[in-house]
Short mmCIF file of C-alpha atoms and ligand atoms in Angstrom, two decimals:
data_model
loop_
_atom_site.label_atom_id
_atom_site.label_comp_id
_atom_site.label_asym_id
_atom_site.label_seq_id
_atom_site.Cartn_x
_atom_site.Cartn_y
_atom_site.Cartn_z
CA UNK A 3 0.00 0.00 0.00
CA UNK A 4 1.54 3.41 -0.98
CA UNK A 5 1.37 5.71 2.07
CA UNK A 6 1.58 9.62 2.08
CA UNK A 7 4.73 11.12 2.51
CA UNK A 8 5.99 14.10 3.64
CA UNK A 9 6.61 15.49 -0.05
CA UNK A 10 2.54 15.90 -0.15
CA UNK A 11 1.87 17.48 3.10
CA UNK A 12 0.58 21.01 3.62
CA UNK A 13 2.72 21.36 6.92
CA UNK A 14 2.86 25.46 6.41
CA UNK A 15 2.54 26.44 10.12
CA UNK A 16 1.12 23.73 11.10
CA UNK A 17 2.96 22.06 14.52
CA UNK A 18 4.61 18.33 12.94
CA UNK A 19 5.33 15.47 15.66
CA UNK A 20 8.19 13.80 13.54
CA UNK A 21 9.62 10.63 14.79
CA UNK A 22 13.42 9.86 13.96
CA UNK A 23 15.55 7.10 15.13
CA UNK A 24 18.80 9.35 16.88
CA UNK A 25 19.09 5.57 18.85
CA UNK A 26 22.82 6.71 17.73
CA UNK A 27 26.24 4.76 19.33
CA UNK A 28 27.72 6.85 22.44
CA UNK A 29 30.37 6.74 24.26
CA UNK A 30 31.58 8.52 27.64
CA UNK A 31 35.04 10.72 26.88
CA UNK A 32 36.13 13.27 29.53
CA UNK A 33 32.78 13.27 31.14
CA UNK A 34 30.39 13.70 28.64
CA UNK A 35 28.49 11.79 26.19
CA UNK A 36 29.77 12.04 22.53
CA UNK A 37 28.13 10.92 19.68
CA UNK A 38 30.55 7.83 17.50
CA UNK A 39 28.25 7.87 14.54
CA UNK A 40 26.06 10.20 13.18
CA UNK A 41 24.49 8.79 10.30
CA UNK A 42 21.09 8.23 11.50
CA UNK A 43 20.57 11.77 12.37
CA UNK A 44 22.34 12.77 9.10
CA UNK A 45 19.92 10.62 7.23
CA UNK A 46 17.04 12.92 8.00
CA UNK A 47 18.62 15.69 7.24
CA UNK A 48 16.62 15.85 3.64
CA UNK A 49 13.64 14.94 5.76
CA UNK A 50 13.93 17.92 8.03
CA UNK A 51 14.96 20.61 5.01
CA UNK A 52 11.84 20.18 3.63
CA UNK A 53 9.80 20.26 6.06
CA UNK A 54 11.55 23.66 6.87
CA UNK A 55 11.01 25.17 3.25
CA UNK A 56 7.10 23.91 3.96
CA UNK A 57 6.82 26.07 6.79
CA UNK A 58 6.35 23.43 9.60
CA UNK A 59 7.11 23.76 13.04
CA UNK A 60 9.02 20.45 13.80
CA UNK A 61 8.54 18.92 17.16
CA UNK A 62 10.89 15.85 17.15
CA UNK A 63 11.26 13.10 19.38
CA UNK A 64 13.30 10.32 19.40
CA UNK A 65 14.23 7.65 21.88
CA UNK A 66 18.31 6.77 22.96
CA UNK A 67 18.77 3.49 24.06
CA UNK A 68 16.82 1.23 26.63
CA UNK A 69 16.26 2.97 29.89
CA UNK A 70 13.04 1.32 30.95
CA UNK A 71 11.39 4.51 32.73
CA UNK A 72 14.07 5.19 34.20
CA UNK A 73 15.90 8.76 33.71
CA UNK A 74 19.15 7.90 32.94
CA UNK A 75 21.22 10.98 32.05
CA UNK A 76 23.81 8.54 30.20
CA UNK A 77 20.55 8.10 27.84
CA UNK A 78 19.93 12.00 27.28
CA UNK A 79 19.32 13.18 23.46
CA UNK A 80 20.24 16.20 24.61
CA UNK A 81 23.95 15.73 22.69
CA UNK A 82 22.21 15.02 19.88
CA UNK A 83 20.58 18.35 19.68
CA UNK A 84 23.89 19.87 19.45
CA UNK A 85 25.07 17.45 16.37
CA UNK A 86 21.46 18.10 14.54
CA UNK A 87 21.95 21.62 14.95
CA UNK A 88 25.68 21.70 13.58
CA UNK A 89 24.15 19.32 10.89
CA UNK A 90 21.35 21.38 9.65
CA UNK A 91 23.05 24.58 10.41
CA UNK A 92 20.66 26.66 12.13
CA UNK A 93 19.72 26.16 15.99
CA UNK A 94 17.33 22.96 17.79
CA UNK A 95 15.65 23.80 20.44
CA UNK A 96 15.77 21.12 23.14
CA UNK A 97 13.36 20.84 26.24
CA UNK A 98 14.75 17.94 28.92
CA UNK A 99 11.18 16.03 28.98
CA UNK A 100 8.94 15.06 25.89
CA UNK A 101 5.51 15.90 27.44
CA UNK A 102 3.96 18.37 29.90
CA UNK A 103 3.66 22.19 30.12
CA UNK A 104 7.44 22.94 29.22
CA UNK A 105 7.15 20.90 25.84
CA UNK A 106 3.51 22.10 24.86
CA UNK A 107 4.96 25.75 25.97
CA UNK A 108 7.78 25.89 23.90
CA UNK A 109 6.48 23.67 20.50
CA UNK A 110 3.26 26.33 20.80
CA UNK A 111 5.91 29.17 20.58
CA UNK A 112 7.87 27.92 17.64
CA UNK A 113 7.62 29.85 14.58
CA UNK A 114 7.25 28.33 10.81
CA UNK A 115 10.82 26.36 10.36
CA UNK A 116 11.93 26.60 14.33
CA UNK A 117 12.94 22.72 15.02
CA UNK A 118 12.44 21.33 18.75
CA UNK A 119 13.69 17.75 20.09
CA UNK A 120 12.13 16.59 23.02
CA UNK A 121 14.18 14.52 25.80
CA UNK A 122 14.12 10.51 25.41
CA UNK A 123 10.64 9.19 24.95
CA UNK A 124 12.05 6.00 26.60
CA UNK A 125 12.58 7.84 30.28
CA UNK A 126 8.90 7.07 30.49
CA UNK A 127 7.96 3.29 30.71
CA UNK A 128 4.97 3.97 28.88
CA UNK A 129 6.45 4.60 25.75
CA UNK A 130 7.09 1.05 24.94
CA UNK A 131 3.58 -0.15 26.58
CA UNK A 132 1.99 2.00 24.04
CA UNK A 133 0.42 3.66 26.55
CA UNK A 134 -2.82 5.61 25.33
CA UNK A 135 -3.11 8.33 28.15
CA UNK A 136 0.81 8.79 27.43
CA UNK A 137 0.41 8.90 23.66
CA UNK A 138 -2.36 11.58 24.03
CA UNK A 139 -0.13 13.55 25.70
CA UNK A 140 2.41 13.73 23.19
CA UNK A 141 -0.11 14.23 20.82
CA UNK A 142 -0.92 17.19 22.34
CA UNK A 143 1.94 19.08 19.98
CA UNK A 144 0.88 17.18 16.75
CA UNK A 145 -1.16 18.58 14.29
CA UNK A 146 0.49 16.03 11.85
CA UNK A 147 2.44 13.30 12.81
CA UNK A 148 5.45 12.20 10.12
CA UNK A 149 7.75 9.12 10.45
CA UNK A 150 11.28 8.87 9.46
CA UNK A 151 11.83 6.12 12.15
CA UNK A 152 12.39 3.47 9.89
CA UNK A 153 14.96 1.55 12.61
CA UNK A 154 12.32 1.95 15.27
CA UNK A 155 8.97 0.51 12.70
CA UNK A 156 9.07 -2.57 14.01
CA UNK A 157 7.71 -1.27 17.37
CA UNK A 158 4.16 -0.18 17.88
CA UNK A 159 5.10 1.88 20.82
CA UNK A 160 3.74 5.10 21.66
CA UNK A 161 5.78 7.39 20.07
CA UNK A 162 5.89 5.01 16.66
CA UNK A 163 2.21 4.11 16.49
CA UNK A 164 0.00 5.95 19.51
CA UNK A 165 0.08 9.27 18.02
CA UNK A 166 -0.09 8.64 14.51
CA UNK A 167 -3.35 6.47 15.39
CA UNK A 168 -4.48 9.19 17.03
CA UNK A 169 -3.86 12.23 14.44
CA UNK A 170 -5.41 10.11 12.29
CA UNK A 171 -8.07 9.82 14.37
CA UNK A 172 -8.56 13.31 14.21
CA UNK A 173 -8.38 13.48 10.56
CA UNK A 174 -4.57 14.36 10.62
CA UNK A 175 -2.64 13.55 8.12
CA UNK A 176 0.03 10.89 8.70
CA UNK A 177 3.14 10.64 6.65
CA UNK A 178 6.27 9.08 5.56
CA UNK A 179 9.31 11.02 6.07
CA UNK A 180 12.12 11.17 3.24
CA UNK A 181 14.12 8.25 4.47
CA UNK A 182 11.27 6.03 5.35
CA UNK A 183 10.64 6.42 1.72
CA UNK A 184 13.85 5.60 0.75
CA UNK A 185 14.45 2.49 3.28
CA UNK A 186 10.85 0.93 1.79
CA UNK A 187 11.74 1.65 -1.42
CA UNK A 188 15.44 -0.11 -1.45
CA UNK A 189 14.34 -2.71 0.85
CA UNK A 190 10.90 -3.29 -0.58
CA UNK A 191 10.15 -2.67 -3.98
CA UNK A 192 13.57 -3.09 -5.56
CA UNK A 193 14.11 -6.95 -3.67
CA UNK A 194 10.23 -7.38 -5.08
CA UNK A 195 11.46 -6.77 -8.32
CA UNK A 196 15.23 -7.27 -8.40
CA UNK A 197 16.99 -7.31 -11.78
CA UNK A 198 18.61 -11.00 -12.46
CA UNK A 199 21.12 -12.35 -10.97
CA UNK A 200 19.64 -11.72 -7.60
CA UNK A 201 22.52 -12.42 -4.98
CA UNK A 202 21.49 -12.83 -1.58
CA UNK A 203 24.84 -12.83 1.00
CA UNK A 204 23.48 -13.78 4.87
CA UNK A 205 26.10 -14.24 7.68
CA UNK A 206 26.31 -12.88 11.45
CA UNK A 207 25.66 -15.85 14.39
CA UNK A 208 22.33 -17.28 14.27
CA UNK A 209 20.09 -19.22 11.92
CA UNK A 210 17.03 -18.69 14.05
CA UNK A 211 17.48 -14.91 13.43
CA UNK A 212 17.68 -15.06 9.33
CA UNK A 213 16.16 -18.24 8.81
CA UNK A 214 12.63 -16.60 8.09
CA UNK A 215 14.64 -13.97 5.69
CA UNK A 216 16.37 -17.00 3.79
CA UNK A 217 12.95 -18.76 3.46
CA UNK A 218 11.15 -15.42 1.80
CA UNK A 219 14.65 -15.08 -0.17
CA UNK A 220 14.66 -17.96 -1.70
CA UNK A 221 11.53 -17.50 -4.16
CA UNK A 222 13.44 -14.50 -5.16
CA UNK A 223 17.24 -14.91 -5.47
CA UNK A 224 18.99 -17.09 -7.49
CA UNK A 225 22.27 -17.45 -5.32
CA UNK A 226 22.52 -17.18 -1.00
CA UNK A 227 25.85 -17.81 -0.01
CA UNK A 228 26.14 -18.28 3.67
CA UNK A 229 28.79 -16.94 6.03
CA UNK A 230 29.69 -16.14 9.49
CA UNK A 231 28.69 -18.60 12.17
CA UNK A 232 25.61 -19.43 11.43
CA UNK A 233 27.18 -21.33 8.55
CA UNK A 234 28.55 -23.84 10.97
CA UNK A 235 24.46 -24.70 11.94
CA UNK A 236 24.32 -25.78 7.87
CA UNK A 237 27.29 -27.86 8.30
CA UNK A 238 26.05 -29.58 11.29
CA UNK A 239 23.10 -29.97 9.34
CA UNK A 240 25.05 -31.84 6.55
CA UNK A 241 26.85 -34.40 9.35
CA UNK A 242 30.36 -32.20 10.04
CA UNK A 243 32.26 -31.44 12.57
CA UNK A 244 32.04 -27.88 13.65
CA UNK A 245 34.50 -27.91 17.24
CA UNK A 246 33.85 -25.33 19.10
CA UNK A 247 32.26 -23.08 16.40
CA UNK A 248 28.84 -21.04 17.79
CA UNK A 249 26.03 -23.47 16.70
CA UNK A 250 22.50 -24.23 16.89
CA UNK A 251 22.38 -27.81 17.47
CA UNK A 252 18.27 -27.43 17.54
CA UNK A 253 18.55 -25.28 14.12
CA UNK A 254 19.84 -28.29 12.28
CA UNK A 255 16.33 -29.33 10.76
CA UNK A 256 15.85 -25.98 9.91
CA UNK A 257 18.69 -25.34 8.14
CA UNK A 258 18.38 -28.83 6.65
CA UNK A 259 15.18 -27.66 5.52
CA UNK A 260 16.51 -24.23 3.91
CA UNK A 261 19.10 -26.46 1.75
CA UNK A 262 16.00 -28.94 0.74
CA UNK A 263 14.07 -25.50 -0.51
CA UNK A 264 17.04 -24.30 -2.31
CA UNK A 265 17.36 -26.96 -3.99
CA UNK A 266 13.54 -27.86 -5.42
CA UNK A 267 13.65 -23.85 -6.59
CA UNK A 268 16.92 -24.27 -7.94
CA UNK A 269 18.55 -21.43 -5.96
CA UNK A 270 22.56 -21.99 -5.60
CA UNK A 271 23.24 -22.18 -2.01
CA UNK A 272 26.67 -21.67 -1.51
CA UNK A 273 28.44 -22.37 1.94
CA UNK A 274 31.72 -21.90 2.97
CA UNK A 275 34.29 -24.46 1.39
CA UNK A 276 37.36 -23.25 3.67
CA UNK A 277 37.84 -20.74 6.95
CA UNK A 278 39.92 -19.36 9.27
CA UNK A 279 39.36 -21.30 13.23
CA UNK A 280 41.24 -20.49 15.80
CA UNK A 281 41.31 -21.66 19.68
CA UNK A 282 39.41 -19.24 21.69
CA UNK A 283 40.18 -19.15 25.42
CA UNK A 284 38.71 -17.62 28.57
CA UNK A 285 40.18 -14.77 29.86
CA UNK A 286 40.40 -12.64 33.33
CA UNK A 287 39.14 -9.66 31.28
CA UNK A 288 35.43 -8.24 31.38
CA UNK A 289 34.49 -6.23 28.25
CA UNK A 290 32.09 -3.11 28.60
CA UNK A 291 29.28 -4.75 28.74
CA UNK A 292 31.16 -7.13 31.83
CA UNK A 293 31.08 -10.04 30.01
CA UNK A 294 34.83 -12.23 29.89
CA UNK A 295 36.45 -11.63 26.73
CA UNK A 296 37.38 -14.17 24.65
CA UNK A 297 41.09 -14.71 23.33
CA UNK A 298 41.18 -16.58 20.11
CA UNK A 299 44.65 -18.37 20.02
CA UNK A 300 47.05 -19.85 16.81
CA UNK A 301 44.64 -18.67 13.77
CA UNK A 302 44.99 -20.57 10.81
CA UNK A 303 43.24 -21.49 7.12
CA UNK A 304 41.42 -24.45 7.50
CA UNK A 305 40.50 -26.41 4.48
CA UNK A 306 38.52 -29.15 5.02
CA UNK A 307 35.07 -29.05 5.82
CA UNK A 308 35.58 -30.23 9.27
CA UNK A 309 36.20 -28.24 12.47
CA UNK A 310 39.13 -29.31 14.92
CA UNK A 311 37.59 -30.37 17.95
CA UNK A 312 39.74 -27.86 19.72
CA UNK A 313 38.75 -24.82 17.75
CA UNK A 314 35.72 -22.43 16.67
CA UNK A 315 35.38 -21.17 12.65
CA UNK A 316 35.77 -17.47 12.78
CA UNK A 317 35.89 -16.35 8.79
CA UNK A 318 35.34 -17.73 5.59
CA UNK A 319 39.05 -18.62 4.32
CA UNK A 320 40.53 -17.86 0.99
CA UNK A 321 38.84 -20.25 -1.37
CA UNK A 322 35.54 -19.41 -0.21
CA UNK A 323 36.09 -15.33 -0.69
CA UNK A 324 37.60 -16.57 -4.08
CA UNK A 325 34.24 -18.55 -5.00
CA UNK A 326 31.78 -16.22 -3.49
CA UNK A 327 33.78 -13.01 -5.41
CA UNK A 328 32.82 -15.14 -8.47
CA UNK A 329 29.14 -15.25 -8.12
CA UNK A 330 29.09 -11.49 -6.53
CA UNK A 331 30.76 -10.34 -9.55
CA UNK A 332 28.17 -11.52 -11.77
CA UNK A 333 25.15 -10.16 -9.90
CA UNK A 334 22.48 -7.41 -10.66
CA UNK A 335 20.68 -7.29 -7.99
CA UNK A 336 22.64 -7.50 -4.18
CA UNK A 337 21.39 -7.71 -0.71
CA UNK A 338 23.69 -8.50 1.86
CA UNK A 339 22.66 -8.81 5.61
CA UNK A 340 25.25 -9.77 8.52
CA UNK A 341 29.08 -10.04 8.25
CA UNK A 342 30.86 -13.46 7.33
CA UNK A 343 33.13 -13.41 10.30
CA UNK A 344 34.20 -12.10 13.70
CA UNK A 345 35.19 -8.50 11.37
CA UNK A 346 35.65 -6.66 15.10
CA UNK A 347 38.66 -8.84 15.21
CA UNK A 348 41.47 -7.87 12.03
CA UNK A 349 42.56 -11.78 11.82
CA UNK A 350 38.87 -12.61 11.26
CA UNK A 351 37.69 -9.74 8.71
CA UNK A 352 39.26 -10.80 5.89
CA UNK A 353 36.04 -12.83 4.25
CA UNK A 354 34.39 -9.60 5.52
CA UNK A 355 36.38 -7.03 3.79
CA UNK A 356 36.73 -9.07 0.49
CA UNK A 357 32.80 -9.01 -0.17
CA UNK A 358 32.84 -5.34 0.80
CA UNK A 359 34.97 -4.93 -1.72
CA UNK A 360 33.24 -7.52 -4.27
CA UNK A 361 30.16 -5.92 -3.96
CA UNK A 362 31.46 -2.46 -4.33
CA UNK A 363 32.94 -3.62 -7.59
CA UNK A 364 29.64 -4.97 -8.80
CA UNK A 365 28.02 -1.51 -8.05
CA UNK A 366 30.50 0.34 -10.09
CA UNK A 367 29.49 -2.69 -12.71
CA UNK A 368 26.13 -1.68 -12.36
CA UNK A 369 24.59 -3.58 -9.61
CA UNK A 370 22.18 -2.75 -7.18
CA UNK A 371 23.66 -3.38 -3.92
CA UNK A 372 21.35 -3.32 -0.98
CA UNK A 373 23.00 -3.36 2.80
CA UNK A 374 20.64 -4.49 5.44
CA UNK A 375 21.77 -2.35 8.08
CA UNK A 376 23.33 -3.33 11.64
CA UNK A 377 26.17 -5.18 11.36
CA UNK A 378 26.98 -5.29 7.38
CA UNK A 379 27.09 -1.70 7.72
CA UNK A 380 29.33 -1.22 9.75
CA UNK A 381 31.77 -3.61 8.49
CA UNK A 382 30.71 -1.82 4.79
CA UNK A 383 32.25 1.07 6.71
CA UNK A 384 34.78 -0.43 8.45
CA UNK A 385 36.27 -1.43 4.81
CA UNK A 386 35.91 2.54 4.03
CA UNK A 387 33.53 1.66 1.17
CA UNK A 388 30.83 3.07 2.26
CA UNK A 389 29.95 5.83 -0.47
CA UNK A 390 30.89 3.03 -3.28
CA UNK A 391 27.06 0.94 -2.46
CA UNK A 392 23.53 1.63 -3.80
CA UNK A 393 21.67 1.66 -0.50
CA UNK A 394 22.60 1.19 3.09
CA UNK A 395 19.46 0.93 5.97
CA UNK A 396 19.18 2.96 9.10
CA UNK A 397 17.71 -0.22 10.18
CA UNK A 398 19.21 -3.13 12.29
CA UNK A 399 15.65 -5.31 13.75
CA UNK A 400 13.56 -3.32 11.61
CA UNK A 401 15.58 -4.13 8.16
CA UNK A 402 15.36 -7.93 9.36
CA UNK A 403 11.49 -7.94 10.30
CA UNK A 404 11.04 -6.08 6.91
CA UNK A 405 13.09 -8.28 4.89
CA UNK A 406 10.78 -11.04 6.73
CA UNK A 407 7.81 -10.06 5.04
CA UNK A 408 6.38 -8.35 8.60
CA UNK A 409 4.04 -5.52 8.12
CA UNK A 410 6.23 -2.65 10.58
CA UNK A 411 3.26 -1.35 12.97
CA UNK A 412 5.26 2.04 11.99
CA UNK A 413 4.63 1.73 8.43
CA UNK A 414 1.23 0.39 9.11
CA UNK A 415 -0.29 3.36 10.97
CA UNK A 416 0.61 6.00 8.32
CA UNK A 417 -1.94 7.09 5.83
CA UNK A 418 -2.57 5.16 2.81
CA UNK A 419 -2.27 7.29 -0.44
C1 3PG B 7 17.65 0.15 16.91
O1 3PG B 7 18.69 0.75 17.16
O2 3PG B 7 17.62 -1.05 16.57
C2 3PG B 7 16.37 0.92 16.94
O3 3PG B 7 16.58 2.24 17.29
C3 3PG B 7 15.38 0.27 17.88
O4 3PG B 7 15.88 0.19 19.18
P1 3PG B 7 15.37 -0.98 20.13
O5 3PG B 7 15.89 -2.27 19.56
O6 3PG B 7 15.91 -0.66 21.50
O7 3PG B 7 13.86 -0.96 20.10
MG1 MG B 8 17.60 -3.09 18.04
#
């Protein structure tokens, strides 16, 4: 269903709610909070622009991480308002809550083109329960409620789906911001219609999180090839050895059932032929998150299809980069989704960085190449080719769910055309 996007609103002076995913990476340095990547709130920029020429008075909210109620001043957007403002050079307003007097106050006194962001919409707990009393109240400074939120679709919470239900309600219009657009677009219509040879690459750890993505894919593509560990699930599934690779014993069927599929459609599945393994080992050390690091001792090319029982697969290895460069190079159509090894680690991004680079080459060929957000794009990045794709999604769980098939309760509430 085609939905209304901002390029046909009448927003002239009109007060619009705008959601935006600014769920950007921080990171403590001297004291304060400082933004590591500011793509997502760079990728509204055309959003925001245009709703300025229209005349709108943008009240923006956003939410920053997972406090659960709770008022974490680690969690603050209030950073962020300083990077959007640099961004879009002119000045954001910011008020430190997202409802109550202070925010109706100040989004009532904003003139035609002003821009406010309002304070975490996550500090309240009803945010995520969809709350309706709390979605009326931000609704109180929405005359017309727009969505670039892609990343954050996939959650009917109040900020996502309350309001826009109720706008509507109130015959507001509800619309698609510029992004949006441009995330349904790459991710929906072009993979509905991709030009042949449709390449599909999957990696990252788990079957059980692609495994409803590779069963849409494969009425579409004509090639997956696998990587990363959930490749090790397949070759339990085919009777290997996989040592202490990260597996899903339980997945086996699944996957078994994946390489049945592929093959009745005649889809080439490809899996890895060689990797690197390496011995990981336990360590004293807690990482940020306070979790013991792992140590991954003696790496080495391993070219049979069988894990040592001592050690875990960690990359594809040389013939496999060689094999999948081959079928990447011959591609029209490209979505990729999760890297094919442990990239955070430089022994293990080699598989990684080669089908950056393959399917950078393929673009400059011609290609479409589609990145599926989360972790392929940063390790797109990572490989510093991240101009040299078509497309590249704000999205991490909501690129997956939409690649899925899901209807995003994001998507869903915004007016149909
Ligand atoms: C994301 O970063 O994936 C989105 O902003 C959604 O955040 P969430 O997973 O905490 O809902
Ligand atoms: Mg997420």
């Amino acid at each position: 269903m085609e939905k209304l996007t901002v390029r046909d609103l009448d927003a002239a002076n009109r007060r619009v709610f705008t959601r935006v995913d600014y769920n950007v990476p921080m990171e403590e340095k001297d004291g304060r909070m400082v933004i590591n990547d500011a793509t997502r709130i760079r990728e509204t920029i055309p959003t925001l622009e245009l709703l300025i020429e229209k005349g709108a008075r943008i009240v923006l909210a956003a939410h920053l991480g997972r406090p659960r109620g709770k008022r974490e001043p680690g969690l603050s957007l209030r950073p962020v308002a300083a990077q959007l403002a640099e961004l879009l050079h002119r000045p954001v307003a910011f008020v430190d809550d997202c409802i109550g007097e202070k925010v109706e106050k100040t989004a009532n006194a904003l003139k035609p083109g002003d821009v406010l962001l309002l304070e975490n919409v996550r500090y309240y707990i009803e945010e995520e329960a969809n709350d309706a009393g709390f979605a009326q109240q931000l609704a109180k400074v929405a005359d017309v409620y727009v969505n670039d939120a892609f990343g954050a679709a996939h959650r009917a919470h109040a900020s996502t789906e309350g309001v826009a239900r109720i706008v509507a309600r109130r015959s507001g219009p509800c619309a698609a911001g510029l992004l949006m657009e441009r995330e349904l677009k790459f991710l929906g219509d072009e993979l509905e219609h991709p030009a042949h040879p449709f390449v599909v690459i999957l990696g990252g750890a788990k079957v059980s999180d692609k495994i409803l993505v590779i069963d849409r894919l494969l009425e579409k593509a004509d090639a997956l090839l696998i990587g990363g560990a959930m490749a090790y699930t397949f070759r339990l599934a085919q009777g290997h050895r996989v040592g202490k690779s990260l597996v899903e014993p339980d997945k086996a069927d699944v996957a078994r059932a994946a390489l049945d599929k592929a093959k009745s459609k005649g889809v080439k599945f490809l899996l890895p032929v060689d990797d690197v393994v390496a011995v990981p080992a336990r360590t004293d050390k807690r990482d940020k998150k306070g979790k013991p690091v792992i140590e991954y001792r003696n790496p080495a090319t391993n070219t049979g299809l069988d894990c040592p029982d001592d050690a875990a697969g960690l990359d594809i290895g040389p013939a496999t980069i060689k094999a999948y460069g081959e079928v990447i190079a011959g591609a029209k159509t490209i979505l990729w989704n999760g890297p094919m090894g442990l990239f955070e680690h430089k022994e293990f991004a080699a598989g990684t960085n080669a089908v950056a680079q393959a399917v950078a080459e393929a673009t400059q060929k011609g290609a479409k190449s589609i990145i599926g957000g989360g972790d392929s794009v940063k390790a797109i990045n990572q490989a510093g080719l991240g101009g040299r794709v078509t497309f590249m999604s704000t999205g991490g769980g909501a690129s997956l769910e939409f690649l899925e098939g899901k209807v995003l309760p994001g998507v869903a509430a915004l007016t149909n055309k």
